[in-house]
Amino acid sequence: MLVNLRIDDRLNLPLFLKDFTATLTTVDGEEFHTSATEKQDFDTLYEAFPAVKQLSSAPLLRETLIEPGKSAEGMILLHFPVTKEVWDRRKSAVLSVDLYHQGPITIVIPDAGGRSVEGPNSEQQ
């Protein structure tokens, strides 16, 4: 799954991106946890799944520094070992952006129609 994310730093402090993790909850209540694909794994993944490469854009990487008043954006690639049908019928999908010196940012991943499915409220720094 590809997520395009933009983070605006509205604080008077720099933000340091530490990690990107996500949780998928199926309609049956089963939970799957994943961490975003690492930079060094993109080429191997694109070779195995050429269609993913066609949909991809510049990644938002761990260890990115966002200066106060600035923003960073890019693609985050997540892998959940479920079928498209399970993904489409999910109860919720939530992305957590972990920061080094602040609490995490939690974002509900909307469905294909752009509607939020169950999950915590989005927070933005």
Coordinates of C-alpha atoms in Angstrom, one line a residue:
M1 CA 0.0 0.0 0.0
L2 CA 1.3 3.4 -0.9
V3 CA 0.5 6.4 1.3
N4 CA 1.4 9.9 0.3
L5 CA 2.0 12.1 3.3
R6 CA 2.8 15.7 4.0
I7 CA 3.8 16.9 7.4
D8 CA 3.8 20.6 8.2
D9 CA 6.0 21.7 11.1
R10 CA 3.9 24.3 12.9
L11 CA 6.0 24.3 16.0
N12 CA 8.9 26.5 16.9
L13 CA 11.1 23.4 17.1
P14 CA 12.5 21.1 14.4
L15 CA 10.8 17.7 13.8
F16 CA 12.9 14.6 13.4
L17 CA 11.1 11.7 11.7
K18 CA 12.1 8.5 13.4
D19 CA 9.8 5.7 12.0
F20 CA 6.6 5.0 10.2
T21 CA 4.4 2.1 11.4
A22 CA 0.8 1.1 10.7
T23 CA -1.9 -1.1 12.0
L24 CA -4.7 -2.7 9.9
T25 CA -7.7 -4.0 11.7
T26 CA -9.9 -6.3 9.6
V27 CA -13.7 -6.5 9.9
D28 CA -13.2 -9.7 11.9
G29 CA -11.0 -7.8 14.4
E30 CA -7.7 -9.3 13.4
E31 CA -4.8 -6.8 13.6
F32 CA -1.8 -6.6 11.4
H33 CA 1.2 -4.4 12.2
T34 CA 3.9 -3.3 9.8
S35 CA 6.8 -0.9 9.5
A36 CA 7.3 1.2 6.4
T37 CA 9.7 -0.2 3.7
E38 CA 13.3 0.8 4.2
K39 CA 15.0 2.9 1.6
Q40 CA 17.5 0.1 0.7
D41 CA 14.6 -2.3 0.0
F42 CA 12.8 -0.2 -2.7
D43 CA 14.8 -1.4 -5.7
T44 CA 14.2 -5.1 -4.8
L45 CA 10.5 -4.5 -4.2
Y46 CA 10.2 -2.6 -7.5
E47 CA 12.0 -5.4 -9.4
A48 CA 9.6 -8.0 -7.9
F49 CA 6.5 -5.8 -8.4
P50 CA 6.9 -3.4 -11.4
A51 CA 3.4 -2.1 -11.0
V52 CA 4.2 -0.6 -7.6
K53 CA 7.1 1.3 -9.1
Q54 CA 4.8 2.9 -11.7
L55 CA 2.6 4.2 -8.8
S56 CA 5.4 5.3 -6.6
S57 CA 6.8 8.8 -6.0
A58 CA 9.7 10.2 -4.0
P59 CA 9.7 8.6 -0.5
L60 CA 9.4 10.3 2.8
L61 CA 12.3 8.8 4.7
R62 CA 13.2 8.1 8.3
E63 CA 15.7 10.5 9.8
T64 CA 14.2 13.4 7.8
L65 CA 14.6 16.8 9.5
I66 CA 11.7 19.3 9.1
E67 CA 12.7 22.8 10.1
P68 CA 10.1 25.0 12.0
G69 CA 7.6 26.5 9.6
K70 CA 8.6 24.1 6.8
S71 CA 7.1 20.8 5.5
A72 CA 8.2 17.5 4.2
E73 CA 6.2 15.2 1.9
G74 CA 6.6 11.9 0.1
M75 CA 5.5 8.3 -0.3
I76 CA 5.4 5.7 2.5
L77 CA 5.2 2.1 1.3
L78 CA 3.5 -0.3 3.7
H79 CA 3.0 -4.1 3.3
F80 CA 0.1 -5.9 4.9
P81 CA -0.2 -9.7 4.2
V82 CA -3.9 -9.5 3.2
T83 CA -5.9 -9.7 0.0
K84 CA -7.3 -6.6 -1.7
E85 CA -10.8 -7.7 -0.6
V86 CA -9.7 -7.7 3.1
W87 CA -8.0 -4.3 2.7
D88 CA -11.1 -2.8 1.0
R89 CA -13.4 -4.1 3.7
R90 CA -11.1 -3.1 6.7
K91 CA -12.5 -1.8 9.9
S92 CA -9.6 0.6 10.2
A93 CA -6.0 1.4 9.1
V94 CA -3.9 3.8 11.1
L95 CA -0.4 5.2 10.3
S96 CA 1.8 6.4 13.1
V97 CA 4.7 8.8 12.4
D98 CA 7.1 8.5 15.3
L99 CA 9.2 11.5 16.1
Y100 CA 12.4 11.8 18.1
H101 CA 11.6 14.6 20.5
Q102 CA 7.8 14.8 20.3
G103 CA 4.9 12.4 20.6
P104 CA 3.8 10.5 17.5
I105 CA 1.5 11.8 14.8
T106 CA -1.5 9.4 14.2
I107 CA -3.3 9.5 10.9
V108 CA -6.3 7.4 9.9
I109 CA -5.8 6.1 6.3
P110 CA -9.0 6.7 4.4
D111 CA -10.7 4.2 2.1
A112 CA -10.5 4.4 -1.7
G113 CA -13.4 7.0 -1.7
G114 CA -11.4 9.3 0.7
R115 CA -13.7 8.5 3.6
S116 CA -12.2 7.8 7.0
V117 CA -12.8 4.4 8.5
E118 CA -12.9 3.8 12.2
G119 CA -9.8 4.9 14.1
P120 CA -8.4 7.6 16.3
N121 CA -8.7 11.3 15.3
S122 CA -5.9 12.6 13.1
E123 CA -3.4 14.8 14.8
Q124 CA -1.1 17.2 12.9
Q125 CA 1.9 19.0 14.2

